[in-house]
Backbone as a ProteinNet text record, in pm:
[ID]
protein_1_A
[PRIMARY]
YYFLPEFPAPIYLTTRPDLGDVAQGRVVTIDNYYELFNGVLNPKQLEGLRLLVSPFPQQQFNATEDRRSARPSRGVTCFDCHTNGHTNASTHLVGDIRPQEYRHRLDTPSLRGVNIQRLFGSQRALKTVEDFTEFEQRAAYFDGDPVIGQKKGLNVLERGSQVHFMAEFQEILDFPPGPKLDLLGKLDPEKATESELRGQEVFFGKGKCGSCHPAPYYTDNLMHNLRTERFYEERMINGRRASADGPIKTFTLRGIKDSPPYNHDGRLLTLADTVEFYNLILGTDLTEQEKQDLVAFMLTL
[TERTIARY]
100.1	-1.8	93.1	45.2	119	22.3	63.2	-32.9	-23	76.9	79.4	117.3	66.5	76.4	223.4	244.4	380.1	448.1	555	615.6	777.6	772.8	671.7	597.5	464.9	373.7	391.2	385.9	391.5	274.4	299	196.6	153.2	43.4	-13.2	-97.9	-84.4	-173.4	-267.8	-399.5	-488.1	-436.6	-387.2	-336.1	-216.4	-124.4	-8.1	23.6	-65.7	-46.3	87.6	146.1	256.2	382.9	377.6	479.3	508	386.8	403.9	421.2	508.7	526.7	601.9	518.5	587.4	654.7	644.2	731.3	879.6	879.3	1002.1	1066.1	971.7	1028.3	1056.5	1027.2	1068.2	935.7	954.7	840.2	840.6	714.8	723.7	693.1	781.7	780.2	809	791.7	815.4	964.8	1051.5	1187.6	1201.9	1128.2	1128.8	1018.9	911.1	795.2	806.2	880.6	888.4	979.6	1094.6	1170.7	1090.6	1013.2	955	834.2	778.4	632.5	626.3	739.6	763.4	749.1	666.1	665.9	567.3	517	426	275.5	278	142.9	131.1	16.1	-2.1	27.5	32.4	68.8	-29.6	-173.6	-254.3	-241.2	-217.6	-201.1	-64.4	40.1	160.9	157.9	77.4	46.5	-33	-131.9	-221.9	-131	-28.6	61.5	142.6	185.6	275.1	194.2	64.9	-11.9	-34.6	-45.4	-73.3	62.8	182.6	299.1	357.8	271	321.7	252.3	324.3	277.4	177.2	70.2	-19.4	-56.4	-78.6	-110.5	-220.4	-196.7	-315.5	-323.7	-433.1	-463.3	-344	-264.6	-171.8	-33.7	-28.5	114	98	157.8	128.4	225.7	226.9	312.6	288.6	177.6	121.4	155	138.6	183.5	96	-30.8	-108.4	-89.7	17.5	81.5	117.9	154.5	221.3	371.8	420.8	553	639.4	765.7	847.7	874.5	895.6	922	796.6	785.7	687.4	701.1	584.7	569.5	508.9	550.3	476.7	350.1	338.5	211.1	241.4	135.7	127.5	90.3	140.6	85.9	-2.8	-85.7	-176.7	-115.1	5.1	89.3	166.8	154.8	203.8	127.4	0.4	-88.1	-126.3	-159.5	-187	-64.1	44	168	165.1	223.4	229.1	85.3	-17.2	-151.4	-209.1	-156.6	-197.5	-244.6	-191.4	-205.6	-80.4	-64	45.5	-23.8	-155.7	-237.3	-238.7	-221.7	-230.1	-364.9	-404.2	-534	-569.2	-677.6	-721.8	-873.3	-900.7	-1055.8	-1130.7	-1240.8	-1319	-1367.2	-1374.6	-1403.7	-1541.1	-1636	-1777.9	-1873.2	-1813.8	-1898.1	-1853.9	-1950.7	-1930.5	-2039	-2005.6	-1885.6	-1770.3	-1657.8	-1539.5	-1524.9	-1588	-1593.4	-1669.9	-1741.6	-1818.3	-1749	-1624.4	-1561.3	-1495.7	-1544.5	-1482.9	-1332.5	-1253.1	-1133.2	-1159.2	-1064.8	-1075.4	-934.6	-939.3	-814	-799	-675.8	-654.3	-682.9	-784.4	-815.4	-720.6	-699.4	-623.8	-678.1	-604.9	-664.9	-684.1	-634	-639	-781.6	-816.1	-943.2	-1058.2	-998.5	-1109	-1198.9	-1158.4	-1230.6	-1360.3	-1356.3	-1483.1	-1559.2	-1523.2	-1615.3	-1703.2	-1810.4	-1918.1	-1950.6	-1882.8	-1891.8	-1763.5	-1745.1	-1630.2	-1642.2	-1543.6	-1568.7	-1632.6	-1606.2	-1650.6	-1818.9	-1850.5	-2007.5	-2054.8	-1977.5	-2026.7	-2081.5	-2054.4	-2118.9	-2097.7	-1976.4	-1955.6	-1960.5	-2007.3	-2021.9	-1907.6	-1804.3	-1704.3	-1570.9	-1462.2	-1332.3	-1279.2	-1348.5	-1320.1	-1380.7	-1502.3	-1561.2	-1476.4	-1426.4	-1356.7	-1223.6	-1146.2	-1019.3	-1021	-1131.7	-1165.3	-1194.8	-1286.8	-1344.6	-1245.7	-1154.1	-1061.4	-968.1	-926.9	-846.6	-916.5	-1049.9	-1121.1	-1168.8	-1181	-1260.3	-1200.1	-1181.4	-1130.5	-972.4	-896.7	-765.4	-760.6	-873.3	-882.2	-991.1	-1019.1	-1113.3	-1257.3	-1285.5	-1414.5	-1444.3	-1331.6	-1352	-1290	-1364.7	-1311.8	-1248	-1282.5	-1229.8	-1079.7	-1059.3	-927.2	-842.7	-911.3	-829.1	-784.2	-854.2	-814.5	-689.9	-699.8	-573.3	-453	-476	-349.4	-302.8	-373.4	-310.9	-393.8	-530.8	-608.7	-570.1	-553.1	-516.7	-644.9	-702.8	-832.2	-781.6	-821.6	-783.6	-884.7	-829	-911.9	-977.7	-1111.1	-1193.5	-1174.7	-1169.7	-1165.9	-1036.2	-927.9	-804.4	-723	-684.7	-621.5	-696.9	-824.6	-889.8	-917.7	-936.5	-954	-832.5	-710.1	-579.5	-557.1	-561.4	-545.5	-639.5	-760	-861.3	-819.2	-772.3	-743.5	-633.5	-530	-425.6	-473.7	-559.8	-606.9	-692.6	-769.4	-852.9	-778.4	-660.3	-583.7	-512.4	-510.2	-453.6	-520.6	-445	-509.3	-503	-586.6	-574.5	-435.8	-392.4	-277.6	-329.8	-228.6	-269.8	-342.7	-440.1	-493.3	-479	-369.6	-340.2	-434.2	-498.1	-584.9	-729.8	-759.8	-897	-925.1	-1050.1	-1084.4	-1140.7	-1188.3	-1233.6	-1349.3	-1435.5	-1547.2	-1509.9	-1385.6	-1338	-1356.2	-1384.9	-1379.9	-1262.5	-1253.6	-1129.2	-1129.1	-1023.6	-987.6	-961.2	-1062.7	-1059.1	-917.7	-856.6	-730.8	-607.1	-638.1	-527.7	-542.8	-650.9	-674.7	-661.2	-630.3	-628	-768.9	-771.4	-914	-957.6	-865.7	-895.7	-963.8	-876.9	-935.8	-1064.5	-1103	-1214.2	-1336.8	-1307.7	-1401.6	-1436	-1324	-1346.9	-1429.2	-1408.9	-1511.3	-1651.9	-1666	-1822.8	-1870.2	-1788.9	-1846.4	-1855.1	-1764.2	-1775.9	-1904.7	-1949.1	-2068.9	-2194	-2177.9	-2295.2	-2307.3	-2272.6	-2304	-2231.2	-2119.2	-2062.9	-2129.4	-2201.7	-2284.7	-2198.9	-2058.7	-1962.1	-2015.1	-2056.6	-2089.1	-2209.3	-2286.2	-2421	-2380.1	-2269	-2214.8	-2099.1	-2022.6	-1900.6	-1894.3	-1991.8	-2011	-1884.9	-1855.7	-1752.1	-1796	-1717.3	-1555.4	-1488.8	-1527.6	-1467.2	-1493.1	-1569.8	-1612.8	-1650.7	-1738.1	-1804	-1933.5	-2048.8	-2168.7	-2180.1	-2086.9	-2095.5	-2211.8	-2236	-2344.9	-2297	-2381	-2349.3	-2441.2	-2386.4	-2457.9	-2449.9	-2532.5	-2540	-2539.2	-2421.8	-2413.1	-2472	-2511.4	-2570.3	-2465.9	-2341.1	-2261.5	-2295.4	-2366.4	-2403	-2496.2	-2537	-2606.8	-2517.6	-2376.4	-2296.2	-2232.9	-2264.5	-2193.5	-2278.9	-2257.3	-2334	-2243	-2302.9	-2238.9	-2176	-2034.7	-1965.7	-1850.8	-1780.7	-1654.9	-1537.9	-1438.4	-1323.1	-1198.4	-1116.5	-1006.8	-1037.3	-1155	-1177.4	-1265.5	-1300	-1386.4	-1499.7	-1614.4	-1727.4	-1752.8	-1765.3	-1800.6	-1946.7	-1982	-2115.8	-2141.1	-2264.7	-2307.8	-2226.8	-2194.6	-2116.8	-2205.5	-2316.3	-2410.6	-2374.8	-2431.9	-2396.4	-2243.3	-2182.3	-2041.8	-2030.4	-1952.3	-1926.1	-1871.6	-1916.5	-1875.3	-1743.5	-1620	-1485.4	-1473	-1390.6	-1366.2	-1256.5	-1268.1	-1200.7	-1071.6	-1084.2	-963.4	-839	-738.9	-615.3	-609.7	-712.4	-731.9	-611.1	-532.3	-422.4	-326.8	-312.3	-205.9	-249.9	-364.3	-404.6	-451.6	-373.6	-409.4	-377.9	-445.9	-540.8	-668.8	-785	-906.2	-1027.2	-1132.2	-1255.1	-1215.1	-1324.8	-1304.2	-1206.9	-1205	-1131.5	-997.4	-956.8	-843.8	-850.3	-973	-1003.9	-945.5	-936.9	-912.6	-773	-679	-537.6	-509.4	-588.1	-575.7	-704.2	-683.4	-810	-862.8	-794	-864.5	-938.9	-880.1	-972.8	-1107.1	-1077	-1207.3	-1303	-1263.5	-1361.8	-1427.3	-1366.6	-1420.1	-1517.3	-1501.4	-1571.1	-1705.4	-1697.2	-1827.1	-1904.4	-1826.3	-1897.1	-1999.2	-1949.5	-2033.5	-2129.5	-2098.4	-2188.4	-2322.1	-2283.3	-2377.1	-2438.4	-2383.1	-2437.3	-2428.6	-2327.3	-2304.5	-2265.3	-2215	-2177.2	-2079.1	-1970.8	-1873.9	-1787.7	-1761.5	-1667.3	-1521.2	-1433.4	-1288.7	-1236.4	-1272	-1224.7	-1266.6	-1408.4	-1467.2	-1386.9	-1363.6	-1294.2	-1151.4	-1097.5	-944.3	-965.7	-1062.5	-1082.6	-1115.4	-1188.8	-1245.8	-1129.2	-1032	-903.6	-826.5	-813.8	-729.5	-794	-911.8	-983.4	-953.3	-982	-952.2	-812.4	-714.7	-584.5	-556.1	-651.1	-627.9	-697	-762.8	-836.7	-737.2
-110.6	1.8	124.2	226.4	350.4	459.8	580	688.7	788.1	775.7	864.2	782.9	836.9	768.1	752.7	644.4	629.6	753.2	773.1	910.9	866.6	910	965.4	856.6	888.5	781.2	759.1	612.4	581.2	641.4	651.7	710.9	596.7	546.2	458.2	535.8	500.9	559.2	454.7	503.9	400.6	386.2	471.9	467.2	389.4	366.2	296	218	106.1	8.1	-56.2	-77.4	-146.8	-86	31.6	122.9	106	61.2	60.1	193	247.3	345.8	449.4	543.5	651.1	750.2	759.6	870	808.8	680.5	623.1	627.1	648.9	671.6	819.5	913.8	1046.7	1125.5	1242.5	1340.2	1417.6	1418.7	1496.7	1651.1	1719.7	1875.3	1945.7	2082.8	2147.4	2123.9	2061.6	2051.2	1909.5	1817.9	1695.1	1643.3	1706.3	1662.9	1619	1709.3	1690.9	1569.4	1569.8	1453	1309.8	1303.3	1181.7	1149.7	1263.6	1229.6	1248.8	1327.9	1350.5	1218.5	1192.9	1056.6	958.7	995.6	904.4	973.7	1110	1192.5	1238	1277.4	1369.7	1515	1589.2	1728.5	1809.4	1770.8	1822.3	1789.9	1652.9	1591.2	1649.5	1673.7	1722.3	1864.6	1952.1	2075.7	2073.8	1975.5	1976.9	1940	1853	1817.6	1944.4	2027.1	2142.9	2235.7	2250.5	2346.8	2292	2153.7	2086.8	2100.5	2123.5	2140.3	2276.8	2382.6	2520.3	2583.7	2667.9	2746.3	2862.1	2875.3	2976.7	3025.4	3167.3	3225.6	3163.2	3157.9	3089.1	3173.5	3145.6	3222.3	3217.8	3128.7	3123.8	3144.4	3129.5	3141.9	3231.2	3360.1	3462.2	3560.2	3661.4	3767.4	3893.8	3878.1	3992.7	3979.9	4064.4	4045.4	3962.3	3920.5	3825.8	3681.7	3620.8	3492	3431.2	3280.7	3207.7	3187.4	3202.8	3193	3308.6	3294.5	3411.8	3499.8	3442.1	3525.5	3526.3	3620.9	3620.7	3504.6	3435.9	3313.5	3321.6	3241	3240.4	3162	3089.8	3007.6	2855.8	2793.5	2642.3	2576.4	2455.4	2379.8	2276.4	2231.6	2114.7	1997.9	1968.6	1845.3	1868.1	1982.8	2004.3	1927.8	1919.9	1844.6	1709.9	1707.2	1589.7	1529.2	1514	1471	1349.9	1373.4	1262	1206.2	1306.2	1274.6	1197.8	1181.2	1092.9	1199.1	1176.4	1266.4	1261.1	1373.9	1380.2	1388.6	1376.9	1356.2	1494.3	1615.5	1730.1	1767.2	1855.3	1888	2050.9	2084.6	2221	2245.3	2345.2	2384	2401.5	2341.4	2361.8	2514.7	2562.8	2714	2735.2	2646.3	2656	2675.3	2679.5	2691.1	2812	2880.1	3000.3	2978.6	3034.5	3100.4	3010.1	3070.5	2991.1	2883.1	2866.7	2759.3	2637.8	2653.1	2540.2	2482.4	2530	2482.9	2350.9	2249.1	2111	2098.8	2006.2	1988	1878.9	1894.3	1813.9	1744.6	1620.2	1541.5	1570.4	1564.2	1576.2	1442.5	1429.4	1302.2	1263.2	1150	1110.4	1147.3	1169.3	1178.5	1058.9	934.9	837.5	787.2	747.2	704.4	806.9	942.9	1035.6	1003.8	938.3	909.9	829.4	763	674.2	748.1	875.7	956.6	1051.4	1066.6	1168.8	1271.3	1282.2	1389	1441.3	1554.9	1612.1	1730.1	1715.8	1798.9	1727.2	1725	1639.4	1652.8	1802.5	1807.8	1901.8	1975.5	2069	1992.2	1859.6	1777.1	1837.5	1898.5	1951	1828.8	1823.9	1711.7	1674.5	1750.7	1718.1	1755.5	1679	1721.4	1862.2	1873.2	2012.9	2133.4	2128.4	2205.2	2236.6	2113.9	2121.2	2201	2156.1	2220.3	2370.2	2411.7	2553.5	2640.1	2584.6	2641.9	2646.5	2544.6	2529.3	2652.5	2682.4	2795.5	2932.1	2948.2	3052.9	3099.5	2981.8	3006.5	2932.6	2807	2724.5	2774.6	2817.8	2847.8	2974.4	3044.5	3170.5	3161.9	3042.9	3013.6	3070	3064.2	3087.1	3250.2	3322.5	3482.5	3532.5	3570.3	3612.2	3743.5	3830.7	3966.9	3953.9	3858.3	3832.8	3773.3	3691.4	3627.8	3720.8	3826.3	3933.8	3997.9	4022.6	4093	4025	3889.1	3815.3	3754	3761.4	3714.5	3596.7	3606.2	3501.6	3465.5	3346	3307.7	3240.7	3291	3233.6	3155.4	3029.8	2935.4	2943.2	2941.8	2945.6	2798.7	2796.7	2674.4	2580.1	2644.6	2572.5	2496.5	2545.4	2498.6	2429.5	2546.3	2496.9	2405.9	2439.9	2336.3	2201	2221.9	2086.4	2018.8	2070.2	1994.5	1936.5	2012.6	1960.3	1861.5	1852.3	1739.2	1629.4	1639.2	1524.9	1450.5	1510.2	1442.3	1368	1448.8	1383.5	1265.7	1266.1	1150	1026.8	1033.7	901.6	850	921.8	860.2	733.9	622.5	503.8	452.9	364.8	298	204.5	191.9	92.6	-40.6	-134.7	-273.7	-355.3	-415.1	-510.7	-653.1	-699.9	-851.7	-969.5	-931.6	-1052.7	-1019.6	-920.8	-892.8	-942	-985.4	-1032.2	-935.5	-952.8	-840.6	-772.9	-817.1	-772.2	-694.4	-702.3	-614.3	-693.9	-811.7	-900	-1004.7	-1068	-1142.1	-1274.2	-1299.2	-1429.1	-1535.3	-1632.8	-1742.1	-1813.7	-1814.7	-1885.7	-1799.4	-1685.5	-1586.6	-1546	-1549.9	-1476.6	-1583.5	-1534.5	-1621.2	-1618.9	-1732.4	-1744.1	-1629	-1573.4	-1443.5	-1336.1	-1311.6	-1210.5	-1241.1	-1377.6	-1423.3	-1402	-1437.9	-1414.3	-1259.3	-1170.6	-1032.3	-978.9	-1023.4	-993.1	-1029.1	-1146.1	-1177.4	-1076.5	-1033.7	-940.6	-792.2	-761.8	-639.3	-621.8	-734.5	-729	-792.7	-823.7	-882.7	-816.9	-868.4	-818.7	-677.6	-650.1	-517.5	-404.1	-436	-324.2	-248.4	-251.3	-160	-157.7	-273	-264.8	-195.4	-157.5	-74	60.2	122.3	260.4	228.1	113	93.8	-27.3	-47.1	-150.1	-170.2	-304.1	-340.6	-291.2	-276.6	-281.8	-177.1	-69.1	57	105	44.7	58.7	203.9	256.5	375.6	370.5	447.2	452	574.5	664.9	804.6	878.1	865	941.8	1003.6	1076.8	1132.2	1077.4	1059.8	1000.6	1073.9	1097.5	1139.5	1037.9	1028.9	937.4	981.4	1102.1	1158.8	1129	1142.3	1116.9	1209.4	1312.4	1396.5	1319.5	1202.3	1120.7	1089.7	1086.3	1026.5	1150.8	1266.8	1373.6	1498.8	1590.8	1687.2	1816.5	1895	2015.8	2080.8	2125.4	2215	2256.2	2359.5	2422.5	2348.5	2315.4	2258	2315.6	2378.4	2454.1	2550.7	2625.7	2708.8	2660.3	2534.1	2457.9	2407.6	2397.7	2343.5	2194.5	2114.7	1974.8	1974	1965.1	1982.1	1871.5	1861.4	1773.3	1799.5	1685.2	1683.9	1704	1655.7	1651.1	1555.1	1553.5	1451.7	1450.6	1346.2	1347.1	1247	1283.9	1204.2	1073.9	951.2	829	811	816.1	799.5	669	635.6	507.4	439.2	307.9	232.9	150.2	165.1	102.7	162.5	84.3	143.8	194.8	174.9	240.4	228.7	116.3	98.2	194.1	279.1	344.5	499.5	524	658.5	698.2	648.1	677.2	844.4	894.4	852.1	860.3	809	756.8	862.3	847.1	948.1	1084.9	1152.2	1274.4	1376.8	1349	1461.5	1391	1277	1213.9	1179.9	1159.4	1134.6	1009.2	905.2	765.4	742.1	690.6	669.5	552.4	445.7	320	247.1	145.6	80.4	-3	-40	-96.5	6.6	116.6	231.2	263.5	254.2	283.6	163.2	44.8	-64.9	-50.8	1.8	18.9	143.1	250	363	322	242.2	217.7	96.7	29.7	-76.2	-6.9	107.6	197.2	246.8	329.7	411.9	325.1	208.8	123.9	24.3	2.9	-92.5	-215.5	-260.9	-404.6	-516.3	-480.1	-575.2	-677.8	-632.9	-743.3	-796.3	-918.7	-986.7	-933.8	-970.3	-930.7	-1010	-1132.5	-1200.7	-1124.1	-1101	-1026.8	-896	-829.1	-693.7	-724.5	-820.8	-831.4	-899.8	-976.2	-1026.8	-917.8	-820.1	-696.2	-614.3	-577.4	-524.5	-593.1	-721.4	-808.1	-789.1	-781.7	-767.6	-636.4	-530.7	-395.2	-379.9	-444.4	-433.5	-498.4	-565.2	-621.3	-527.8	-424.8	-351.5	-252.7
-9.1	2.5	3.9	-76.2	-77.1	-60	-6.5	22.1	-84.5	-182	-292.9	-434.5	-541.9	-670.3	-696.2	-791.1	-855.6	-904.7	-909.6	-952.4	-1013.6	-1142.7	-1228.8	-1289	-1315.1	-1357.3	-1506.2	-1540	-1681.8	-1761.2	-1883.4	-1979.2	-2087.2	-2085.1	-2178.5	-2277.5	-2409.4	-2520.2	-2577.3	-2610.4	-2665.5	-2811.3	-2866.6	-3007.7	-3033.8	-2920.5	-2936.4	-2820.7	-2792.8	-2688.7	-2707.2	-2818.9	-2828	-2768.6	-2732.4	-2688.8	-2527.2	-2442.3	-2304.1	-2267.6	-2158.1	-2109.2	-2199.4	-2271.4	-2359.4	-2294.9	-2176.7	-2103.2	-2068.4	-2073.1	-2046	-1903.7	-1805.3	-1677.4	-1647.5	-1737	-1707.2	-1685.5	-1610	-1602.9	-1729.1	-1802.2	-1901.8	-1873	-1946	-1927.5	-2064.4	-2049.1	-2175.8	-2234.6	-2155.7	-2194.2	-2266.6	-2249	-2307.7	-2394	-2399.9	-2448.5	-2600.3	-2668.1	-2813.2	-2860	-2768.2	-2790.9	-2749.4	-2664.2	-2637.5	-2703.5	-2775.9	-2831	-2997.4	-3030.7	-3191.2	-3250.3	-3353.7	-3422.3	-3363.3	-3249.3	-3172.6	-3204.3	-3176.3	-3177.6	-3323.6	-3362	-3473.9	-3433.7	-3546.2	-3502.6	-3413	-3412.8	-3309	-3182.2	-3175.2	-3035	-2969.7	-3052.5	-3002.8	-2955.8	-3037.4	-2991.8	-2854.2	-2845.9	-2731.2	-2617.5	-2625.4	-2508.9	-2476.4	-2578.1	-2540.8	-2457.9	-2496.6	-2405.6	-2278.9	-2264	-2128.9	-2041.8	-2085.4	-2014.6	-2030.7	-2064.7	-2070.1	-1940.8	-1869.4	-1769.3	-1801.8	-1715.6	-1734.4	-1604.4	-1569.4	-1461	-1376.9	-1240.6	-1160.2	-1026	-959.6	-839.3	-730.5	-714.6	-606.6	-675.4	-802.8	-869.5	-995.5	-978.6	-1082.1	-1057.4	-1129	-1124.8	-1048.7	-977.5	-889.3	-741.6	-656.4	-517	-443.8	-487.7	-432.1	-499.7	-420.9	-477.5	-341.7	-365	-274.1	-287.7	-394.1	-423.4	-381.6	-343.7	-286.4	-413.9	-528.6	-655.3	-745.8	-829.3	-926.7	-1003.3	-1031.4	-1115.4	-1249.9	-1342.4	-1480.2	-1452	-1344.2	-1338.4	-1315.3	-1345.4	-1340.5	-1470.4	-1496.1	-1601.8	-1561	-1654.6	-1639.1	-1576.9	-1624	-1573.8	-1451.2	-1395.7	-1258.7	-1149.5	-1176.6	-1093.2	-1147	-1282.1	-1353.2	-1417.6	-1321.6	-1359.3	-1482.6	-1579.2	-1698.4	-1725.3	-1715	-1753	-1636.6	-1522.3	-1408	-1296.4	-1188	-1066.6	-969.5	-916.3	-805	-669.7	-647.8	-539.1	-465.8	-536.6	-476.1	-461.8	-351.3	-333.1	-346.9	-358.3	-360.1	-311	-296	-266	-390.9	-406	-529.8	-535	-658.7	-669.3	-686.7	-686.4	-709.8	-602.6	-487.4	-362.6	-278.2	-234.1	-131.4	-34	104.4	149.3	165	181.4	192.9	279	388.8	492.8	433.2	330.6	274.3	156.9	112.8	-5.4	34.7	-62.5	-46.4	-88.8	-5.6	-74.2	-177.3	-274.7	-391.4	-425.8	-444.3	-476.8	-635.3	-681.4	-835.7	-906.2	-972.8	-1045.1	-1151.6	-1175.6	-1295.6	-1423.6	-1541.9	-1668.8	-1747.6	-1690.2	-1757.2	-1783.3	-1899.7	-1935.2	-1949.5	-1977.4	-1981.8	-2105.6	-2206.8	-2337.2	-2293.5	-2188.8	-2163.7	-2053.8	-2030.9	-1913.6	-1972.4	-1923.8	-1951.6	-1869.2	-1753.6	-1672.7	-1603.8	-1599.8	-1559.6	-1455.1	-1358.2	-1235	-1123.2	-1007.9	-908.3	-888.6	-894.4	-887.8	-1004	-1077.6	-1179.8	-1281.7	-1305.6	-1400.9	-1559.6	-1593.4	-1725.1	-1816.1	-1927	-2023.3	-2121	-2130.4	-2214.3	-2151.8	-2202.4	-2148.5	-2223.7	-2321.7	-2396.3	-2305.7	-2253.5	-2154.7	-2026.2	-1986.1	-1845.2	-1881.4	-2001.5	-2028.7	-2031	-2116.9	-2130.8	-1999.8	-1921.9	-1800.5	-1692.7	-1692.1	-1576.1	-1590.6	-1714.2	-1723.4	-1706.1	-1733.2	-1731	-1586.7	-1510.1	-1377	-1266.2	-1272.6	-1157.1	-1142.8	-1221.8	-1203.6	-1098.6	-1100.3	-1013.9	-905.4	-855.8	-761.8	-787.4	-923	-984.2	-960.6	-978.4	-981	-1103	-1209.8	-1330.5	-1317.6	-1239.1	-1208.8	-1153.6	-1059.8	-1010.7	-1133.6	-1202.9	-1328.4	-1430.6	-1447.5	-1538.6	-1482	-1349.9	-1276.8	-1289.6	-1274.2	-1259.1	-1382.5	-1499.2	-1614.2	-1686	-1675.9	-1742	-1874.9	-1911.2	-2032.1	-2113.4	-2200.2	-2265.9	-2386.5	-2367.4	-2474.7	-2588.2	-2712.5	-2819.3	-2837.6	-2837.9	-2844.3	-2963.6	-3080.7	-3200.6	-3230.3	-3178.2	-3193	-3067.4	-2976.8	-2870.1	-2780.3	-2739	-2645.3	-2715.4	-2851	-2924.2	-2920.3	-2939.1	-2957.5	-2797.9	-2693	-2576.9	-2533.3	-2572.3	-2552.4	-2625.7	-2757.3	-2832.2	-2772.8	-2711.7	-2638.7	-2506.7	-2429.1	-2303.6	-2340.5	-2446.8	-2484	-2533	-2559.8	-2579.7	-2464.2	-2347.7	-2231.5	-2176.2	-2170.2	-2158.4	-1999	-1952.4	-1829.8	-1837.6	-1715.2	-1711.7	-1757.4	-1804.6	-1831.7	-1722.3	-1738	-1645.7	-1696.6	-1671.7	-1722.4	-1687.1	-1569.5	-1525.9	-1567.6	-1646.3	-1674.1	-1818.5	-1853.7	-1976.2	-2049.8	-2171.3	-2261.3	-2216.1	-2123.6	-2065.4	-1920.8	-1891.2	-1770.8	-1639.8	-1632.6	-1531.1	-1514.3	-1416.4	-1395	-1489.3	-1545.5	-1614.5	-1501.4	-1492	-1379.7	-1396.4	-1520.4	-1534.4	-1469.9	-1458	-1394.3	-1261.5	-1228.4	-1095.9	-978.7	-860.9	-749.3	-693.2	-599.9	-523.4	-440.5	-394.6	-304.8	-394.2	-512.6	-612.4	-665.3	-702.2	-766.4	-636.9	-518.1	-406	-396.6	-404.5	-405.2	-509.4	-626.9	-747.1	-713.7	-651.2	-626.6	-489.3	-425.2	-318.3	-374.7	-473	-535.2	-618.1	-683	-757.4	-691.2	-564.6	-493.5	-357.8	-254.5	-117.5	-107.6	-152.6	-120.6	-193.6	-295.5	-387.4	-457.2	-465.8	-546.9	-683.7	-740.3	-884.1	-915.7	-821.5	-860.3	-926	-874.1	-926.9	-1003.3	-993.3	-1062	-1147.7	-1257.4	-1336.3	-1431.9	-1461.6	-1564.6	-1712	-1791	-1782.3	-1733.8	-1733.5	-1675.6	-1543.8	-1489.4	-1328.1	-1286.2	-1372.6	-1371.1	-1420.3	-1366.2	-1432.9	-1509.1	-1487.9	-1549.1	-1494.4	-1361.3	-1318.1	-1171.9	-1095.3	-973.3	-867.3	-746.7	-639.3	-510.6	-429.3	-296.1	-194.3	-128.3	-21.6	111.7	114.4	238.3	372	351.1	470	587.3	576.8	688	798.2	747.1	845.7	970.5	951.3	1055.1	1147.7	1125.5	1211.7	1222	1312.2	1329.6	1245.7	1188.9	1098.6	1207	1180.5	1272.4	1206.7	1284.4	1195.6	1260.9	1183.9	1224.6	1151.4	1229.6	1166.7	1046.5	1072.7	963.9	846.8	837	745	803.1	741.6	788.7	748.2	857.2	811	778.9	663.1	608.3	498.4	444.2	363.2	219	162.1	31.5	-90.6	-79.8	-199.8	-304.4	-420.3	-527.1	-582.4	-583.7	-623.1	-750.6	-856.7	-955	-924.4	-1001.5	-989.7	-1068.6	-1006	-1076.7	-1108.5	-1211.8	-1267.4	-1167.9	-1139.8	-1067.4	-1151.4	-1278.2	-1356.2	-1325.8	-1273.7	-1231	-1093.9	-1021.7	-891.3	-805.5	-822.6	-728.8	-728.1	-844.4	-888.8	-850.6	-792.4	-767.5	-623.7	-522.9	-388	-366.4	-269.2	-164.7	-238.4	-170.6	-248.3	-187.2	-259.3	-255.8	-317.8	-351.2	-435	-360.5	-221.1	-146.4	-80	-120.9	-69.9	88.3	132.4	288.2	322.8	231.7	249.6	195.2	288.5	242.8	159.3	195.7	130.3	91.7	-0.5	-56	67.4	169.3	291.4	354.8	366.3	435.4	352.4	226	134.2	159	154.7	196.6	320.3	431.6	570.3	552.1	481.4	473.1	398	296.3	218.4	286.5	362.9	440.6	549.2	590.9	690.5	618.5	504.5	435.6	382.4	313.7	251.3	349.1	473.1	559.9	510.2	450.8	394.7	491.4	605.6	712.8	650	587.1	538.5	646.4	623.2	715.6	700.7	778.7	755.8	636.6	614.3	496	365.5	372.2	244.1	212.5	314.9	302.7	241.7	293	234.9	98.6	63.3	-77.2	-168.4	-119.2	-215.3	-239.1	-145.3	-174.3	-283.3	-265.9	-331.7	-487.3	-501.2	-636.6	-699.3	-626.1	-668.3	-714.2	-658.5	-692.9	-834.8	-885.3	-1012.6	-1137	-1081.6	-1192.6	-1266.8
[MASK]
+++++++++++++++++++++++++++++++++++++++++++++++++++++++++++++++++++++++++++++++++++++++++++++++++++++++++++++++++++++++++++++++++++++++++++++++++++++++++++++++++++++++++++++++++++++++++++++++++++++++++++++++++++++++++++++++++++++++++++++++++++++++++++++++++++++++++++++++++++++++++++++++++++++++++++++

């Protein structure tokens, strides 16, 4: 078990599965993206990747006096948080909620498999990765305040070319290989252990995980409200209010072992913690053996 994703994360492409890790064990930056990807991507995708590794001003990192860095900053790149198209597990506060105390902490989701997703943003329910790419620059980069964005250097991406190119690259980022999974995304009995097979039965049966995370991609592309506020009283803790989360996007579980911590806000450090959390939330009353088997199964996804 690890508390943070692998670094640097490998990059798998849907268009070139024969290449394995296209990043070759390196962190992709403006200094090496062309060397690594020229001849692998088409010109549009290559330009999209260039934009994803180019810094643009942001709320905390910019050239004004209102910044976190000691020196004026050129900004941040998409790949600063979505390192190698995956995640570095950094967190931030969502920009779409006010007042400040109600803003949810949000973990950085992986960009792997965005081609099979139909909802973007934990709660905003944007319908395309193009929308998310454009609106992230226009609003979320500046905590949802366009006036501050203008002051700090808002970079407006051109929808017909720049946004399109960035999205085209993002949409070929593949999940990591699942060597024990069959064509329908479930375990091949010839390759799986007994514990993993039992875990699969729990996942789609007693554990109720498959209700929201069906095979083969382990997401229903919907939003669900778990009503976690059933378990605590609303109150202030260190300047933030413990309150209802509301509906949250169902994130894919493919490659889940590679993207700790878990839940939309990173509150769960391991898959074992995640199993305990949902055992409580869903009232499934799993045995210790069933919990262990469930973790074993998720490690194969």
